[in-house]
mmCIF file of C-alpha atoms in Angstrom:
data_model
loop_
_atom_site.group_PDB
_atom_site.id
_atom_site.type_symbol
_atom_site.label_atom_id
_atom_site.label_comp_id
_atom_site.label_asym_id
_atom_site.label_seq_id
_atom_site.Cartn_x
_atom_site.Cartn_y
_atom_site.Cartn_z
ATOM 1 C CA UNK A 1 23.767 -12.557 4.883
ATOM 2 C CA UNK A 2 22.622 -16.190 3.519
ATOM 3 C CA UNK A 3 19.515 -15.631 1.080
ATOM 4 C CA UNK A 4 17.526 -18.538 -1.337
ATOM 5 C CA UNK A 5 19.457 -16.971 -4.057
ATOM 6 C CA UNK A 6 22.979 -17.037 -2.626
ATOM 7 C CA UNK A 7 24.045 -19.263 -5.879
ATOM 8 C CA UNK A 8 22.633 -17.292 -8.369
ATOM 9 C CA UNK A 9 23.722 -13.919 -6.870
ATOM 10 C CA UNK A 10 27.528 -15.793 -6.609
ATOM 11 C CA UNK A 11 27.442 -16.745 -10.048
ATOM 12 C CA UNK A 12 26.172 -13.716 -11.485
ATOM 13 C CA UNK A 13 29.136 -11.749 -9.410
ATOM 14 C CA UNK A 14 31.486 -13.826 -10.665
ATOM 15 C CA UNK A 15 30.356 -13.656 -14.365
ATOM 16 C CA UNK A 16 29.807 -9.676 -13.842
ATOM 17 C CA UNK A 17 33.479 -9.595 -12.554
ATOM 18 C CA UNK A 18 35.071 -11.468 -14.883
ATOM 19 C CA UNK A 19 33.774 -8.555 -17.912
ATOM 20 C CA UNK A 20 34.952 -6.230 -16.348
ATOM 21 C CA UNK A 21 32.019 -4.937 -15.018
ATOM 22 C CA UNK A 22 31.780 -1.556 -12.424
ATOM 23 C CA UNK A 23 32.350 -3.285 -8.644
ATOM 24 C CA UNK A 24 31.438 -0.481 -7.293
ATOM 25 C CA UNK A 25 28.059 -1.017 -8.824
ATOM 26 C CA UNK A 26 27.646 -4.827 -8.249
ATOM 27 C CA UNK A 27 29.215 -4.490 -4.292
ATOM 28 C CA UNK A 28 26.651 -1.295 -3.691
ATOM 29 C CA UNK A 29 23.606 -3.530 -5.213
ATOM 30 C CA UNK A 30 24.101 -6.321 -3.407
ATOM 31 C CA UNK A 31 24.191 -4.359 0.171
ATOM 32 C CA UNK A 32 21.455 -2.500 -0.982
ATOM 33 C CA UNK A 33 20.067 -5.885 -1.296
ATOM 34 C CA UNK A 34 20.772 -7.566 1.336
ATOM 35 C CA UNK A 35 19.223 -4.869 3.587
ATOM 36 C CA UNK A 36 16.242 -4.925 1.372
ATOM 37 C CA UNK A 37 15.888 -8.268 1.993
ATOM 38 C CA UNK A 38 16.524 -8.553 5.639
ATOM 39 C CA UNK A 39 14.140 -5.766 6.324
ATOM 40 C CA UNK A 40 10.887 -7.117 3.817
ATOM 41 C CA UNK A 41 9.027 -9.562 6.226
ATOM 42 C CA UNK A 42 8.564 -7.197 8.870
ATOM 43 C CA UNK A 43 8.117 -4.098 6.668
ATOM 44 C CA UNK A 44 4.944 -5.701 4.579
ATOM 45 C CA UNK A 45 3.399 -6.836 7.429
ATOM 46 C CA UNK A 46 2.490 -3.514 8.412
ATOM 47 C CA UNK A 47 1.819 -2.112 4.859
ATOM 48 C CA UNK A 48 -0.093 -5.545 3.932
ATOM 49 C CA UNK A 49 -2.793 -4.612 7.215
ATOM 50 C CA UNK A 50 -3.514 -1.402 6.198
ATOM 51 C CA UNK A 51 -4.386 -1.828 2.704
ATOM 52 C CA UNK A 52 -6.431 -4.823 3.887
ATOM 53 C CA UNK A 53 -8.179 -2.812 6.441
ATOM 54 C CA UNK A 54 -8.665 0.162 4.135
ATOM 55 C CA UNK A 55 -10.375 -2.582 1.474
ATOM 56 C CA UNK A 56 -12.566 -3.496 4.545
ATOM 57 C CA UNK A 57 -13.546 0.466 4.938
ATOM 58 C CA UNK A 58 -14.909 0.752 1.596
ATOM 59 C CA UNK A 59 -16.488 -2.502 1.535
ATOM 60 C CA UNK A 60 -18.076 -1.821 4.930
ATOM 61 C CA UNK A 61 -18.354 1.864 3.431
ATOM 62 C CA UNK A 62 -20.539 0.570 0.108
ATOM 63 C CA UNK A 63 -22.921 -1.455 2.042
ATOM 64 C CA UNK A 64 -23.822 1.165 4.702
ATOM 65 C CA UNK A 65 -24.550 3.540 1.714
ATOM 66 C CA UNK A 66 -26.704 0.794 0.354
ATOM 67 C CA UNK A 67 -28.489 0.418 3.952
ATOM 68 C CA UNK A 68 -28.989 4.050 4.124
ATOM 69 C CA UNK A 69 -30.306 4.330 0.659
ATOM 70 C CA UNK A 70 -33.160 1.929 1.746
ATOM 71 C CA UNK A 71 -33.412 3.898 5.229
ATOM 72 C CA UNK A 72 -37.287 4.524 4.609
ATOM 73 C CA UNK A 73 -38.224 1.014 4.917
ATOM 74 C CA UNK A 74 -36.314 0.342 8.210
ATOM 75 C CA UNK A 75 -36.419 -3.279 9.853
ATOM 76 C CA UNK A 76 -35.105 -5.156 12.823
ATOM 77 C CA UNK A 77 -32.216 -7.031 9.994
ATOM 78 C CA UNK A 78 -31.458 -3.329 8.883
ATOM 79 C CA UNK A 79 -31.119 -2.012 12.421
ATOM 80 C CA UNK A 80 -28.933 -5.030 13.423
ATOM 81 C CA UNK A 81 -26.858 -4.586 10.084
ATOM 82 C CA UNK A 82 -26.126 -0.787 10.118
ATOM 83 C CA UNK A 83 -25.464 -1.591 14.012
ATOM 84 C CA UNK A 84 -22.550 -4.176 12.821
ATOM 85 C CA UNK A 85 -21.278 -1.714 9.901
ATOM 86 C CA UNK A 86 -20.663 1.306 12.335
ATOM 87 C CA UNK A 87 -19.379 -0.893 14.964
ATOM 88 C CA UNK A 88 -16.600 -2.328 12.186
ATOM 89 C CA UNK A 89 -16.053 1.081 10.849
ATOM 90 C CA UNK A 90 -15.811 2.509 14.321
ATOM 91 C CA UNK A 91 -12.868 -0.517 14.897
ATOM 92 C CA UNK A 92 -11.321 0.165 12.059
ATOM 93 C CA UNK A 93 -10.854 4.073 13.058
ATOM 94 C CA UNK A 94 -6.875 5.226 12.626
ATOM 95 C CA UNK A 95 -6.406 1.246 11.758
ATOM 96 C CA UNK A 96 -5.859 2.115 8.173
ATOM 97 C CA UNK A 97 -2.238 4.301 8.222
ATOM 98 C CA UNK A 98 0.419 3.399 6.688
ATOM 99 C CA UNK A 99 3.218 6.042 5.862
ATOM 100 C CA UNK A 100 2.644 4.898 1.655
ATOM 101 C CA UNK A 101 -0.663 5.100 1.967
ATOM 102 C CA UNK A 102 -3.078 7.188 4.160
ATOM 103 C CA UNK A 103 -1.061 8.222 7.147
ATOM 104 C CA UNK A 104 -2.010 10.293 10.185
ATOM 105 C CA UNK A 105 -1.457 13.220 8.645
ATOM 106 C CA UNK A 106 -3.572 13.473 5.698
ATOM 107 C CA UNK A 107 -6.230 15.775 7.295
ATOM 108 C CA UNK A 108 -8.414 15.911 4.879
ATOM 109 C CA UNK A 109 -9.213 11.947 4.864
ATOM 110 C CA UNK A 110 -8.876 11.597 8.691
ATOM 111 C CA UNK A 111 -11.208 14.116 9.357
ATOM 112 C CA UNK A 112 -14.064 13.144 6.860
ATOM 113 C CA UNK A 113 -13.741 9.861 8.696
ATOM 114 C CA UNK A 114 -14.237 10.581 12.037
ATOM 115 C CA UNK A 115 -17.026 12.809 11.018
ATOM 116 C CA UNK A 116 -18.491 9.861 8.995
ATOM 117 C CA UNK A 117 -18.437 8.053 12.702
ATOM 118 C CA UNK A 118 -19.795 10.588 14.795
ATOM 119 C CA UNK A 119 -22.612 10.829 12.532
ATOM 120 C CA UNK A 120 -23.298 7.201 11.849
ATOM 121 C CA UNK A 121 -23.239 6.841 15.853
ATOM 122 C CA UNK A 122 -26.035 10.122 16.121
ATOM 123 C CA UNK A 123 -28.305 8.287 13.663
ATOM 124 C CA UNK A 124 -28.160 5.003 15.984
ATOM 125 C CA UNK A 125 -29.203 7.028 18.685
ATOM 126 C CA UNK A 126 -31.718 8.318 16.621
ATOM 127 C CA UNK A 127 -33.527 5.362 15.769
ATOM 128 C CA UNK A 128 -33.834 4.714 18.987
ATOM 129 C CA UNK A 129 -35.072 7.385 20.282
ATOM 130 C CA UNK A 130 -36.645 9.588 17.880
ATOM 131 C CA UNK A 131 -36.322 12.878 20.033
ATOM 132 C CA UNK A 132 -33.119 13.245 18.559
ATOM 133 C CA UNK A 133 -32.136 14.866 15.459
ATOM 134 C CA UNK A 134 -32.289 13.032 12.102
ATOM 135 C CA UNK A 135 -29.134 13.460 10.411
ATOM 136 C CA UNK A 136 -29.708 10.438 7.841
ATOM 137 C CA UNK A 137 -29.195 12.995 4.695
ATOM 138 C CA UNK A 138 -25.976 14.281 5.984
ATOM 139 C CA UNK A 139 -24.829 10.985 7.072
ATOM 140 C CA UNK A 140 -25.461 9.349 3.458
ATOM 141 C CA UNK A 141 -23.419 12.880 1.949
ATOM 142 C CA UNK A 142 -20.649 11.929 4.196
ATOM 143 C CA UNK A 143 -20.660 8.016 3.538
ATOM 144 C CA UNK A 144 -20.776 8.688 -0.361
ATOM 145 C CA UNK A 145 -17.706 11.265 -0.221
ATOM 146 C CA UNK A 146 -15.708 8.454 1.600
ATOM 147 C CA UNK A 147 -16.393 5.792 0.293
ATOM 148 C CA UNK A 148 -15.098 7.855 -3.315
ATOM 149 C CA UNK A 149 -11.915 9.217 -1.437
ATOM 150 C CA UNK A 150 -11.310 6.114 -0.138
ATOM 151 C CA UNK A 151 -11.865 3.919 -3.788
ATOM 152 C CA UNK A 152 -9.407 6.664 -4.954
ATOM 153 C CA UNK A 153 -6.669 5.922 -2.655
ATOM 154 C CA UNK A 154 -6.811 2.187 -2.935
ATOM 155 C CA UNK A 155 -4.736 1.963 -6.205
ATOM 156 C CA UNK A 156 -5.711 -0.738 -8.970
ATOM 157 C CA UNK A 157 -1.651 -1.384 -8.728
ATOM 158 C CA UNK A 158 -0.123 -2.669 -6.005
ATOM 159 C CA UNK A 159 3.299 -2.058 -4.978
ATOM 160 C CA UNK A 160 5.204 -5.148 -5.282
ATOM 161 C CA UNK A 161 6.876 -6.050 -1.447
ATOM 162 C CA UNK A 162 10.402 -5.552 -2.879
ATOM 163 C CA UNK A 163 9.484 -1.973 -3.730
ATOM 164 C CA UNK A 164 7.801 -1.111 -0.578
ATOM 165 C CA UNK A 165 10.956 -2.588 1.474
ATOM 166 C CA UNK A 166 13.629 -0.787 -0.392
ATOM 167 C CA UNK A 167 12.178 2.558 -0.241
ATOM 168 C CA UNK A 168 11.341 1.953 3.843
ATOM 169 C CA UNK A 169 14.612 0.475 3.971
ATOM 170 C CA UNK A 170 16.703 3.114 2.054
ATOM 171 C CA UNK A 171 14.823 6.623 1.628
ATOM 172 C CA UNK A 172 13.837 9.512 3.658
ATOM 173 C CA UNK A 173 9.995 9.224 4.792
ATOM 174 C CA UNK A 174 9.995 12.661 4.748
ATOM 175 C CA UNK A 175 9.790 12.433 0.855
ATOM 176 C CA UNK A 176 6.309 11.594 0.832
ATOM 177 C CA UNK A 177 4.791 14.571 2.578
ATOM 178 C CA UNK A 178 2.186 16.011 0.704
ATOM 179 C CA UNK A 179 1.834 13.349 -1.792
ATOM 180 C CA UNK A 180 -1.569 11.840 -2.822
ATOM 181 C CA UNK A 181 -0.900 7.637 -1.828
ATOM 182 C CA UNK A 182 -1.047 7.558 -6.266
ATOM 183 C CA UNK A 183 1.641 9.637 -6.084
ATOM 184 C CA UNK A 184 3.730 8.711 -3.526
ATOM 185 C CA UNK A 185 3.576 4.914 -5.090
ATOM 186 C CA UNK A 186 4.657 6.582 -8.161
ATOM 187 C CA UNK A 187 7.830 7.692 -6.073
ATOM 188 C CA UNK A 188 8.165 3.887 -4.500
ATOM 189 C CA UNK A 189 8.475 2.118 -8.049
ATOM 190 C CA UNK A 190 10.270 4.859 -9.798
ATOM 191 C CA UNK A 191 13.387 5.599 -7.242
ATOM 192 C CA UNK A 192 13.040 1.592 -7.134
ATOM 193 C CA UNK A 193 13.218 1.239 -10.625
ATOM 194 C CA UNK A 194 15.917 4.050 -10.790
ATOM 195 C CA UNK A 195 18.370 3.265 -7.970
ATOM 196 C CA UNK A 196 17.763 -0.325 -7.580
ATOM 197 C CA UNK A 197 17.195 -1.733 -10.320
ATOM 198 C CA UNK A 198 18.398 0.258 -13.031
ATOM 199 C CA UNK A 199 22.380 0.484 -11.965
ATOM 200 C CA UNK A 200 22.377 -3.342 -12.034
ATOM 201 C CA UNK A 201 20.900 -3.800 -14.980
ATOM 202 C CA UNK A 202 23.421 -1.937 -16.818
ATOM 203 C CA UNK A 203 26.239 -4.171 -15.630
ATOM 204 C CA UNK A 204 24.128 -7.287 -16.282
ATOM 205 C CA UNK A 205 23.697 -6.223 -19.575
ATOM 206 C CA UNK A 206 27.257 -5.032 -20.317
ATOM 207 C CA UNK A 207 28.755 -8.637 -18.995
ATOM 208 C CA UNK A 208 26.290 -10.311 -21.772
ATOM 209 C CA UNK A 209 27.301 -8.143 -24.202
ATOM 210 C CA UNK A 210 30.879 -8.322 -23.844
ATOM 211 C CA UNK A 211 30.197 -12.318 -24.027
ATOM 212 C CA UNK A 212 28.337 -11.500 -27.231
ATOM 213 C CA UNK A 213 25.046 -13.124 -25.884
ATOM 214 C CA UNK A 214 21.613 -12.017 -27.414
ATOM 215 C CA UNK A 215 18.762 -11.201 -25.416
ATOM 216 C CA UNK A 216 20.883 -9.319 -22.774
ATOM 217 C CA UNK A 217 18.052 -7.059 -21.371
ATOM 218 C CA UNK A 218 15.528 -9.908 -21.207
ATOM 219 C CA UNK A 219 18.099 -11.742 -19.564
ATOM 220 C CA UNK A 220 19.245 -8.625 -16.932
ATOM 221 C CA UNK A 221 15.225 -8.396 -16.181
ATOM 222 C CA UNK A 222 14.964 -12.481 -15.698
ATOM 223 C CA UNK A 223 17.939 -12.628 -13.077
ATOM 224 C CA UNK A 224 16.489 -9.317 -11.422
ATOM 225 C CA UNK A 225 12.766 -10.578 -10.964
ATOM 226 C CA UNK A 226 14.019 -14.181 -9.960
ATOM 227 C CA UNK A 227 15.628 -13.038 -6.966
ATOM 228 C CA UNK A 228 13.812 -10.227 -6.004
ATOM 229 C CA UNK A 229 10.297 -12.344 -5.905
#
């Protein structure tokens, strides 16, 4: 498989090789590699869409909090806003999984959701026709312990898109069950920085040390990043 780094990658091999470096190592890398790479584009699209759409819930999330908080002094630009929040929200119902970060079976997030719709859609009846039941206190409850659950699974880090390819590309799904989405991005980056990138590193940095170069590690790291950006 051609990549933009076939040069580098060559060169490096060759350098690796001629120090007597493991092959086993280097030829295992670069297949591991290769598939990475071959599999990224269509793997982050996916991944990319639901953290974008779960940014949208809590977005769309804060502001209907903010419209309910003012509920007491109701208006035809509140009606028409809270109308436009549920109806996004309501869109963006089961638009958000992603197997690293809320997926279909996390129960306890999926449910508080759909409860968060079926209530937001009960007040809209509501206001217009006030023999129904006002459920505006419950409604708020529910929107507030969302909007927190979902703030808590949107991670300050993001997983770079080499990391989320590898571990789609090379690791059981099945490793995630149960995991928190913090946790199971801890698992992404660590078996990535374990089995990719550490193995490789180790050669890199033995072939500049045999060559007596300084700065091997910085070096290893340099070579690594370039060609997995």
């Amino acid at each position: 498989m051609r990549t933009q780094y076939d040069k580098e990658i060559k060169k490096m091999k060759k350098a690796m090789y001629s120090s007597k470096c493991d092959k086993s190592i280097i030829k295992s890398w670069i297949k591991s590699y290769e598939k990475t790479l071959k599999n990224k584009d269509k793997l982050i699209i996916s991944y990319s869409q639901a953290k974008i759409n779960l940014r949208k819930i809590a977005e769309g999330l804060r502001q209907l909090d903010q419209v309910l908080s003012d509920r007491k002094e109701w208006s035809p630009v509140k009606d028409n806003q809270y109308v436009n929040l549920i109806t996004m929200l309501k869109g963006l119902e089961n638009e958000y999984y992603h197997k690293l970060l809320i997926d279909e079976n996390d129960a306890n997030y999926n449910t508080r959701y759909h409860s968060m719709i079926e209530l937001a859609c009960k007040y809209n009846d509501f206001l217009h026709n006030r023999r129904r039941k006002d459920d505006s206190v419950m409604l708020k409850s529910e929107v507030e312990n969302l909007l927190n659950l979902t703030d808590e699974n949107l991670t300050d880090e993001d997983l770079s898109d080499f990391e989320v390819s590898y571990f789609l590309s090379n690791k059981k799904i099945e490793d995630l069950e149960g995991l928190s989405v913090k946790e199971k991005q801890e698992l992404v980056s660590r078996v990535y920085r374990v089995e990719f990138i550490g193995p490789i590193k180790g050669e890199i940095i033995k072939m500049y040390e045999t060559n007596n170069e300084e700065g091997a590690e910085a070096k290893a790291l340099e070579f690594i990043e370039l060609v997995t950006q």
